[in-house]
């Protein structure tokens, strides 16, 4: 029976990479019944919203979605559609496997780290007070009185909530992931030495949860120290569990270790739904140029196949992607020795090469 899946092309280079992923997924032989839905800047003018209700309803109905990246303006403008989607569907776990494939342009060759990022709390919760707004002035006055600490009047404020409930479920998710995928160690990442009541709570809850999994090693690292350690000795890390903001930053750091954003896939998972998407953004400067690397979205599709129970197709797809990367011929500009290499192929041609390889593996 065909899998009913919501497909959100996204904006910027999103439509190009998601179309490549759709073609490759179909070429695995697995049957899909795509429910194509819109979100992002491209629908704003038509529907007056960046996240139409119908798109949310479709994901709730189908339980599984794959999406291209969506642009978020920096500073002002609307809030991130991606964050809104994760919040609305309570997709609390962002899973980003970072693995080096032979042939990628990276200084490292043995990276195999899985990032488990909390997706609903922390500075991403969207509780913000704009500089100078009347409620901000009231808030500053109230908190200054309550804490006895001075906050400058010309401050903008973002709140960082981290709860026992949110931490427990993400750390459990990380350990369950480790158990099911035969992983040996979970490292909790935090800045508990400075933020004692938010990151400190994250760490103490993580330590409690770890006791329920005696077969899996547990350790913790302060986030700044982790940055230098992951760069110096990535092979020492296995599964990382992090609050939202550190998870976002360390995801891109680890993407850098494995050959760049063009090859880093991801999944946002909740108890009822899952949305698969690359780690990278909409790379708007390449829009419509058939230049963006489709690998991250295609590998997100591979994660989706595993989620749907299509293990054999997922393994074949991963092998086909790995073979095309290892050959290094039909790959996009970012996988070539120099950025202006004339032998680089376009987004859709790299997808074609993976489709052709699927017949051989
Ligand atoms: P980005 O990931 O879009 O691009 C950063 C750089 O990485 C690009 O300039 C490009 O050199 C490279 N890159 C990214 N994807 C690539 C690909 N597939 N192939 C080859 N090179 C690639 O990050 P940004 O420029 O910071 O963000 C652009 C927009 O995307 C912003 O509006 C941001 O908010 C949004 N964004 C969306 C998501 C999402 O949809 N989940 C995630 C991150 C950023």
Short mmCIF file of C-alpha atoms and ligand atoms in Angstrom, two decimals:
data_model
loop_
_atom_site.label_atom_id
_atom_site.label_comp_id
_atom_site.label_asym_id
_atom_site.label_seq_id
_atom_site.Cartn_x
_atom_site.Cartn_y
_atom_site.Cartn_z
CA UNK A 1 0.00 0.00 0.00
CA UNK A 2 1.22 3.51 -0.84
CA UNK A 3 2.45 5.65 2.05
CA UNK A 4 0.46 8.87 2.30
CA UNK A 5 3.03 11.59 2.98
CA UNK A 6 2.71 15.38 3.13
CA UNK A 7 5.26 17.06 0.86
CA UNK A 8 6.10 20.71 1.55
CA UNK A 9 8.44 22.05 -1.16
CA UNK A 10 9.44 25.13 0.90
CA UNK A 11 10.93 28.26 -0.67
CA UNK A 12 14.32 29.49 -1.95
CA UNK A 13 16.14 26.35 -3.13
CA UNK A 14 13.58 24.21 -1.23
CA UNK A 15 11.43 23.30 -4.26
CA UNK A 16 14.50 22.13 -6.21
CA UNK A 17 15.94 19.91 -3.48
CA UNK A 18 12.56 18.49 -2.45
CA UNK A 19 11.63 17.65 -6.06
CA UNK A 20 14.94 15.77 -6.32
CA UNK A 21 14.17 13.92 -3.09
CA UNK A 22 10.65 13.04 -4.33
CA UNK A 23 12.02 11.55 -7.57
CA UNK A 24 14.73 9.57 -5.76
CA UNK A 25 12.28 8.25 -3.14
CA UNK A 26 9.93 7.05 -5.89
CA UNK A 27 12.85 5.37 -7.65
CA UNK A 28 13.41 3.12 -4.61
CA UNK A 29 10.21 1.32 -5.63
CA UNK A 30 8.38 2.27 -2.44
CA UNK A 31 4.92 3.61 -3.28
CA UNK A 32 3.98 7.12 -2.15
CA UNK A 33 0.74 9.03 -2.30
CA UNK A 34 2.01 12.62 -1.99
CA UNK A 35 -0.18 15.25 -0.39
CA UNK A 36 1.52 18.44 -1.64
CA UNK A 37 1.07 21.41 0.71
CA UNK A 38 2.51 24.90 0.84
CA UNK A 39 4.31 26.91 3.51
CA UNK A 40 6.79 29.77 3.43
CA UNK A 41 7.28 33.14 1.77
CA UNK A 42 5.99 31.92 -1.60
CA UNK A 43 2.42 31.37 -0.26
CA UNK A 44 2.36 34.49 1.90
CA UNK A 45 1.11 36.70 -0.95
CA UNK A 46 -1.56 34.23 -2.07
CA UNK A 47 -2.92 33.06 1.28
CA UNK A 48 -1.86 35.84 3.67
CA UNK A 49 -0.09 33.37 5.96
CA UNK A 50 3.21 31.54 5.84
CA UNK A 51 1.79 28.45 7.53
CA UNK A 52 -1.70 27.65 6.12
CA UNK A 53 -4.06 25.71 8.39
CA UNK A 54 -4.54 23.15 5.59
CA UNK A 55 -0.81 22.32 5.69
CA UNK A 56 -0.95 21.64 9.42
CA UNK A 57 -4.12 19.55 8.99
CA UNK A 58 -2.48 17.51 6.25
CA UNK A 59 0.50 16.60 8.47
CA UNK A 60 -1.80 15.75 11.37
CA UNK A 61 -3.82 13.51 9.04
CA UNK A 62 -0.88 11.78 7.34
CA UNK A 63 1.43 11.73 10.41
CA UNK A 64 4.51 11.95 8.17
CA UNK A 65 5.88 14.84 6.11
CA UNK A 66 8.99 15.76 4.18
CA UNK A 67 9.78 19.41 3.67
CA UNK A 68 12.22 21.70 1.92
CA UNK A 69 13.72 24.59 3.88
CA UNK A 70 11.77 27.81 4.45
CA UNK A 71 13.18 31.35 4.71
CA UNK A 72 12.86 33.31 7.97
CA UNK A 73 13.65 37.02 7.91
CA UNK A 74 16.42 38.04 10.32
CA UNK A 75 15.40 40.44 13.09
CA UNK A 76 11.86 41.67 12.22
CA UNK A 77 9.15 40.08 10.07
CA UNK A 78 7.25 36.89 10.77
CA UNK A 79 8.46 34.23 13.19
CA UNK A 80 10.04 31.08 11.80
CA UNK A 81 7.59 28.73 10.04
CA UNK A 82 9.90 25.89 10.96
CA UNK A 83 9.73 26.70 14.66
CA UNK A 84 5.93 27.23 14.43
CA UNK A 85 5.51 23.82 12.76
CA UNK A 86 7.58 22.06 15.41
CA UNK A 87 5.60 23.78 18.17
CA UNK A 88 2.15 23.20 16.61
CA UNK A 89 2.79 19.48 16.12
CA UNK A 90 4.85 19.10 19.30
CA UNK A 91 7.75 17.65 17.30
CA UNK A 92 9.95 17.74 20.36
CA UNK A 93 12.95 15.77 19.10
CA UNK A 94 15.17 16.96 16.29
CA UNK A 95 17.42 14.10 15.20
CA UNK A 96 20.39 14.90 12.99
CA UNK A 97 22.76 12.05 12.16
CA UNK A 98 26.16 13.41 11.12
CA UNK A 99 28.19 10.77 9.37
CA UNK A 100 31.12 11.07 6.95
CA UNK A 101 30.64 9.31 3.63
CA UNK A 102 33.79 8.37 1.73
CA UNK A 103 34.56 11.03 -0.88
CA UNK A 104 33.06 14.06 0.89
CA UNK A 105 35.35 17.06 1.15
CA UNK A 106 36.09 17.06 4.85
CA UNK A 107 39.15 17.14 7.09
CA UNK A 108 37.68 14.18 8.98
CA UNK A 109 36.88 10.64 7.95
CA UNK A 110 35.43 8.88 10.99
CA UNK A 111 32.61 11.09 12.18
CA UNK A 112 29.45 9.29 13.24
CA UNK A 113 27.61 11.52 15.68
CA UNK A 114 23.86 11.71 16.20
CA UNK A 115 22.51 15.00 17.47
CA UNK A 116 19.29 14.89 19.48
CA UNK A 117 18.12 18.46 19.91
CA UNK A 118 15.19 19.53 22.09
CA UNK A 119 12.84 21.38 19.77
CA UNK A 120 10.18 23.15 21.83
CA UNK A 121 11.80 25.05 24.72
CA UNK A 122 14.80 27.22 25.53
CA UNK A 123 15.40 30.57 23.82
CA UNK A 124 13.38 29.26 20.86
CA UNK A 125 10.14 29.20 22.86
CA UNK A 126 9.28 32.55 21.26
CA UNK A 127 8.67 34.41 24.54
CA UNK A 128 10.24 37.74 23.71
CA UNK A 129 9.90 41.35 24.78
CA UNK A 130 10.79 44.08 22.29
CA UNK A 131 13.02 46.93 23.39
CA UNK A 132 10.96 49.94 24.47
CA UNK A 133 7.50 48.26 24.31
CA UNK A 134 5.20 49.10 27.27
CA UNK A 135 5.03 45.44 28.41
CA UNK A 136 8.84 45.24 28.24
CA UNK A 137 9.13 48.24 30.56
CA UNK A 138 6.66 46.59 32.98
CA UNK A 139 8.53 43.30 32.73
CA UNK A 140 11.92 44.92 33.39
CA UNK A 141 10.57 46.74 36.42
CA UNK A 142 8.95 43.57 37.78
CA UNK A 143 11.99 41.32 37.26
CA UNK A 144 14.41 43.94 38.60
CA UNK A 145 12.34 44.16 41.78
CA UNK A 146 11.95 40.40 42.07
CA UNK A 147 15.59 39.50 41.45
CA UNK A 148 17.28 42.57 42.91
CA UNK A 149 19.31 42.81 39.70
CA UNK A 150 19.30 45.72 37.33
CA UNK A 151 18.24 45.21 33.71
CA UNK A 152 19.04 48.13 31.41
CA UNK A 153 15.92 49.96 30.25
CA UNK A 154 16.97 49.82 26.61
CA UNK A 155 17.11 46.01 26.64
CA UNK A 156 15.28 43.55 24.40
CA UNK A 157 14.54 40.29 26.22
CA UNK A 158 14.20 36.62 25.22
CA UNK A 159 13.12 34.10 27.84
CA UNK A 160 14.81 30.71 28.24
CA UNK A 161 12.40 28.18 29.76
CA UNK A 162 13.71 24.63 30.33
CA UNK A 163 11.35 22.24 32.11
CA UNK A 164 11.64 18.86 33.82
CA UNK A 165 8.90 17.56 31.49
CA UNK A 166 10.63 18.77 28.31
CA UNK A 167 14.06 17.57 29.41
CA UNK A 168 12.87 14.16 30.59
CA UNK A 169 11.22 13.33 27.29
CA UNK A 170 14.15 14.49 25.12
CA UNK A 171 16.76 12.67 27.21
CA UNK A 172 14.60 9.52 27.22
CA UNK A 173 14.28 9.89 23.45
CA UNK A 174 18.08 10.08 23.13
CA UNK A 175 18.58 6.95 25.25
CA UNK A 176 15.83 5.05 23.43
CA UNK A 177 17.45 6.06 20.12
CA UNK A 178 20.81 4.83 21.43
CA UNK A 179 19.27 1.53 22.55
CA UNK A 180 17.43 0.85 19.29
CA UNK A 181 20.39 1.83 17.11
CA UNK A 182 23.06 0.02 19.09
CA UNK A 183 24.81 3.19 20.20
CA UNK A 184 27.15 3.07 23.17
CA UNK A 185 27.14 6.52 24.74
CA UNK A 186 24.93 9.57 25.34
CA UNK A 187 26.53 12.94 26.14
CA UNK A 188 24.37 15.71 27.63
CA UNK A 189 25.51 19.18 26.59
CA UNK A 190 24.82 22.28 28.71
CA UNK A 191 26.17 25.43 30.32
CA UNK A 192 25.05 24.49 33.83
CA UNK A 193 28.00 26.25 35.45
CA UNK A 194 26.50 29.62 34.43
CA UNK A 195 22.74 29.03 33.93
CA UNK A 196 22.13 27.01 37.04
CA UNK A 197 18.33 26.96 36.98
CA UNK A 198 17.78 26.23 33.27
CA UNK A 199 20.83 24.29 32.05
CA UNK A 200 21.44 23.09 35.61
CA UNK A 201 17.99 21.55 35.60
CA UNK A 202 18.62 20.02 32.16
CA UNK A 203 21.77 18.36 33.52
CA UNK A 204 20.25 17.05 36.75
CA UNK A 205 17.22 15.59 34.93
CA UNK A 206 19.55 14.02 32.33
CA UNK A 207 21.57 12.37 35.13
CA UNK A 208 18.36 10.93 36.64
CA UNK A 209 17.11 9.58 33.29
CA UNK A 210 20.54 8.05 32.57
CA UNK A 211 20.16 5.81 35.64
CA UNK A 212 17.29 4.02 33.84
CA UNK A 213 19.75 2.96 31.08
CA UNK A 214 22.67 1.25 32.84
CA UNK A 215 23.81 -0.43 29.58
CA UNK A 216 24.53 2.87 27.87
CA UNK A 217 27.38 5.14 28.95
CA UNK A 218 26.44 8.62 30.05
CA UNK A 219 28.58 11.73 30.38
CA UNK A 220 28.10 15.47 30.17
CA UNK A 221 30.06 18.34 28.62
CA UNK A 222 29.90 22.10 28.94
CA UNK A 223 28.96 23.38 25.49
CA UNK A 224 32.03 25.55 24.82
CA UNK A 225 34.36 22.73 25.81
CA UNK A 226 32.33 20.34 23.66
CA UNK A 227 32.90 22.57 20.60
CA UNK A 228 36.66 22.26 20.79
CA UNK A 229 36.54 18.55 21.70
CA UNK A 230 34.23 17.64 18.82
CA UNK A 231 36.51 19.48 16.40
CA UNK A 232 39.66 17.91 17.86
CA UNK A 233 38.38 14.35 18.45
CA UNK A 234 34.97 13.76 16.87
CA UNK A 235 35.43 9.97 17.05
CA UNK A 236 34.97 10.15 20.85
CA UNK A 237 31.34 11.25 20.49
CA UNK A 238 28.30 9.12 19.77
CA UNK A 239 24.83 10.51 20.67
CA UNK A 240 24.64 14.13 21.87
CA UNK A 241 21.50 15.41 23.63
CA UNK A 242 21.14 19.18 23.83
CA UNK A 243 18.73 21.99 24.63
CA UNK A 244 17.33 23.80 21.60
CA UNK A 245 19.85 26.60 20.92
CA UNK A 246 23.03 24.56 21.52
CA UNK A 247 21.48 21.81 19.39
CA UNK A 248 20.97 24.24 16.53
CA UNK A 249 24.54 25.53 16.65
CA UNK A 250 26.26 22.18 17.20
CA UNK A 251 24.21 20.72 14.29
CA UNK A 252 25.87 23.15 11.88
CA UNK A 253 29.26 22.59 13.51
CA UNK A 254 28.89 18.83 12.98
CA UNK A 255 27.59 19.43 9.43
CA UNK A 256 30.93 21.19 8.85
CA UNK A 257 32.77 18.05 10.00
CA UNK A 258 30.99 15.79 7.53
CA UNK A 259 31.31 17.85 4.36
CA UNK A 260 28.97 20.78 4.86
CA UNK A 261 25.30 21.61 5.06
CA UNK A 262 24.63 20.10 1.65
CA UNK A 263 24.90 16.58 3.10
CA UNK A 264 23.38 16.92 6.60
CA UNK A 265 19.89 15.38 6.97
CA UNK A 266 17.39 15.74 9.79
CA UNK A 267 14.09 14.67 11.30
CA UNK A 268 11.67 16.37 13.71
CA UNK A 269 9.85 13.72 15.66
CA UNK A 270 6.95 13.86 18.13
CA UNK A 271 4.81 11.17 19.70
CA UNK A 272 2.33 11.18 16.82
CA UNK A 273 4.01 12.86 13.83
CA UNK A 274 7.34 13.27 12.09
CA UNK A 275 8.61 15.91 9.67
CA UNK A 276 11.81 15.19 7.75
CA UNK A 277 13.95 18.07 6.48
CA UNK A 278 17.58 18.92 5.79
CA UNK A 279 19.62 20.78 8.42
CA UNK A 280 20.36 23.57 5.93
CA UNK A 281 18.22 26.60 5.20
CA UNK A 282 16.76 27.89 1.95
CA UNK A 283 20.16 29.08 0.58
CA UNK A 284 18.25 31.86 -1.24
CA UNK A 285 21.22 33.05 -3.29
CA UNK A 286 21.01 29.83 -5.33
CA UNK A 287 17.23 29.92 -5.90
CA UNK A 288 16.24 28.58 -9.31
CA UNK A 289 19.87 27.97 -10.29
CA UNK A 290 19.81 24.16 -10.10
CA UNK A 291 22.95 24.46 -7.94
CA UNK A 292 22.04 23.38 -4.38
CA UNK A 293 23.15 19.96 -3.23
CA UNK A 294 20.07 17.69 -2.92
CA UNK A 295 21.89 15.11 -0.73
CA UNK A 296 20.74 16.46 2.65
CA UNK A 297 17.07 16.33 1.58
CA UNK A 298 17.51 12.93 -0.08
CA UNK A 299 19.14 11.55 3.09
CA UNK A 300 16.27 13.07 5.10
CA UNK A 301 14.07 10.98 2.81
CA UNK A 302 16.22 7.97 3.71
CA UNK A 303 15.49 8.66 7.41
CA UNK A 304 11.81 8.88 6.51
CA UNK A 305 11.94 5.47 4.81
CA UNK A 306 13.37 4.00 8.04
CA UNK A 307 10.61 5.70 10.06
CA UNK A 308 8.01 4.20 7.71
CA UNK A 309 9.51 0.73 8.25
CA UNK A 310 10.97 0.55 4.70
CA UNK A 311 14.35 -0.62 5.98
CA UNK A 312 15.55 -2.38 2.85
CA UNK A 313 14.75 0.61 0.59
CA UNK A 314 16.44 2.94 3.09
CA UNK A 315 19.61 0.83 3.09
CA UNK A 316 19.66 0.72 -0.72
CA UNK A 317 19.13 4.47 -0.95
CA UNK A 318 21.94 5.16 1.51
CA UNK A 319 24.25 2.87 -0.49
CA UNK A 320 23.33 4.63 -3.76
CA UNK A 321 23.99 8.09 -2.26
CA UNK A 322 27.29 6.89 -0.77
CA UNK A 323 28.37 5.40 -4.13
CA UNK A 324 27.64 8.61 -6.07
CA UNK A 325 29.55 10.65 -3.47
CA UNK A 326 32.47 8.19 -3.48
CA UNK A 327 32.75 8.37 -7.29
CA UNK A 328 32.73 12.17 -7.03
CA UNK A 329 31.71 12.63 -10.66
CA UNK A 330 28.03 13.52 -10.62
CA UNK A 331 28.09 15.77 -7.57
CA UNK A 332 27.23 19.43 -6.99
CA UNK A 333 29.76 22.28 -6.71
CA UNK A 334 30.15 22.01 -2.91
CA UNK A 335 31.49 18.45 -3.22
CA UNK A 336 34.13 19.30 -5.80
CA UNK A 337 37.76 20.29 -4.95
CA UNK A 338 37.04 23.94 -5.80
CA UNK A 339 33.75 25.87 -5.74
CA UNK A 340 34.05 26.81 -9.44
CA UNK A 341 34.92 23.32 -10.70
CA UNK A 342 33.42 23.14 -14.21
CA UNK A 343 32.65 19.42 -13.82
CA UNK A 344 30.12 20.04 -11.01
CA UNK A 345 26.60 18.92 -11.91
CA UNK A 346 23.28 20.53 -10.98
CA UNK A 347 20.74 19.57 -8.30
CA UNK A 348 18.58 17.47 -10.60
CA UNK A 349 21.54 15.79 -12.34
CA UNK A 350 22.92 14.61 -9.00
CA UNK A 351 19.47 13.18 -8.23
CA UNK A 352 19.51 11.44 -11.65
CA UNK A 353 22.89 9.88 -10.80
CA UNK A 354 21.52 8.55 -7.49
CA UNK A 355 18.46 7.15 -9.29
CA UNK A 356 20.73 5.39 -11.80
CA UNK A 357 22.87 4.01 -8.96
CA UNK A 358 19.77 2.61 -7.22
CA UNK A 359 19.51 0.09 -10.06
CA UNK A 360 23.04 -1.19 -9.35
CA UNK A 361 23.20 -1.45 -5.56
P1 LIG B 1 21.54 28.22 4.67
O1 LIG B 1 21.68 26.87 5.27
O2 LIG B 1 20.38 28.44 3.81
O3 LIG B 1 22.83 28.56 3.80
C1 LIG B 1 24.11 28.81 4.32
C2 LIG B 1 25.14 28.49 3.23
O4 LIG B 1 25.33 27.08 3.22
C3 LIG B 1 24.68 28.84 1.82
O5 LIG B 1 25.02 30.13 1.46
C4 LIG B 1 25.41 27.82 1.00
O6 LIG B 1 26.73 28.25 0.75
C5 LIG B 1 25.44 26.62 1.90
N1 LIG B 1 24.35 25.68 1.61
C6 LIG B 1 23.20 25.52 2.30
N2 LIG B 1 22.46 24.55 1.76
C7 LIG B 1 23.17 24.09 0.72
C8 LIG B 1 22.93 23.08 -0.25
N3 LIG B 1 21.81 22.33 -0.25
N4 LIG B 1 23.87 22.87 -1.20
C9 LIG B 1 24.99 23.58 -1.23
N5 LIG B 1 25.29 24.55 -0.35
C10 LIG B 1 24.37 24.80 0.61
O7 LIG B 1 21.60 29.23 5.89
P2 LIG B 1 21.26 30.77 5.96
O8 LIG B 1 21.80 31.48 4.75
O9 LIG B 1 21.67 31.17 7.31
O10 LIG B 1 19.67 30.81 5.92
C11 LIG B 1 18.88 31.10 4.78
C12 LIG B 1 17.42 31.07 5.19
O11 LIG B 1 17.03 29.74 5.55
C13 LIG B 1 17.13 31.95 6.41
O12 LIG B 1 15.94 32.63 6.18
C14 LIG B 1 16.98 30.96 7.55
O13 LIG B 1 16.14 31.42 8.56
C15 LIG B 1 16.37 29.77 6.82
N6 LIG B 1 16.58 28.47 7.50
C16 LIG B 1 15.58 27.57 7.37
C17 LIG B 1 15.72 26.31 7.93
C18 LIG B 1 14.59 25.33 7.76
O14 LIG B 1 13.77 25.50 6.89
N7 LIG B 1 14.53 24.30 8.58
C19 LIG B 1 16.91 25.96 8.60
C20 LIG B 1 17.94 26.91 8.67
C21 LIG B 1 17.78 28.16 8.11
#
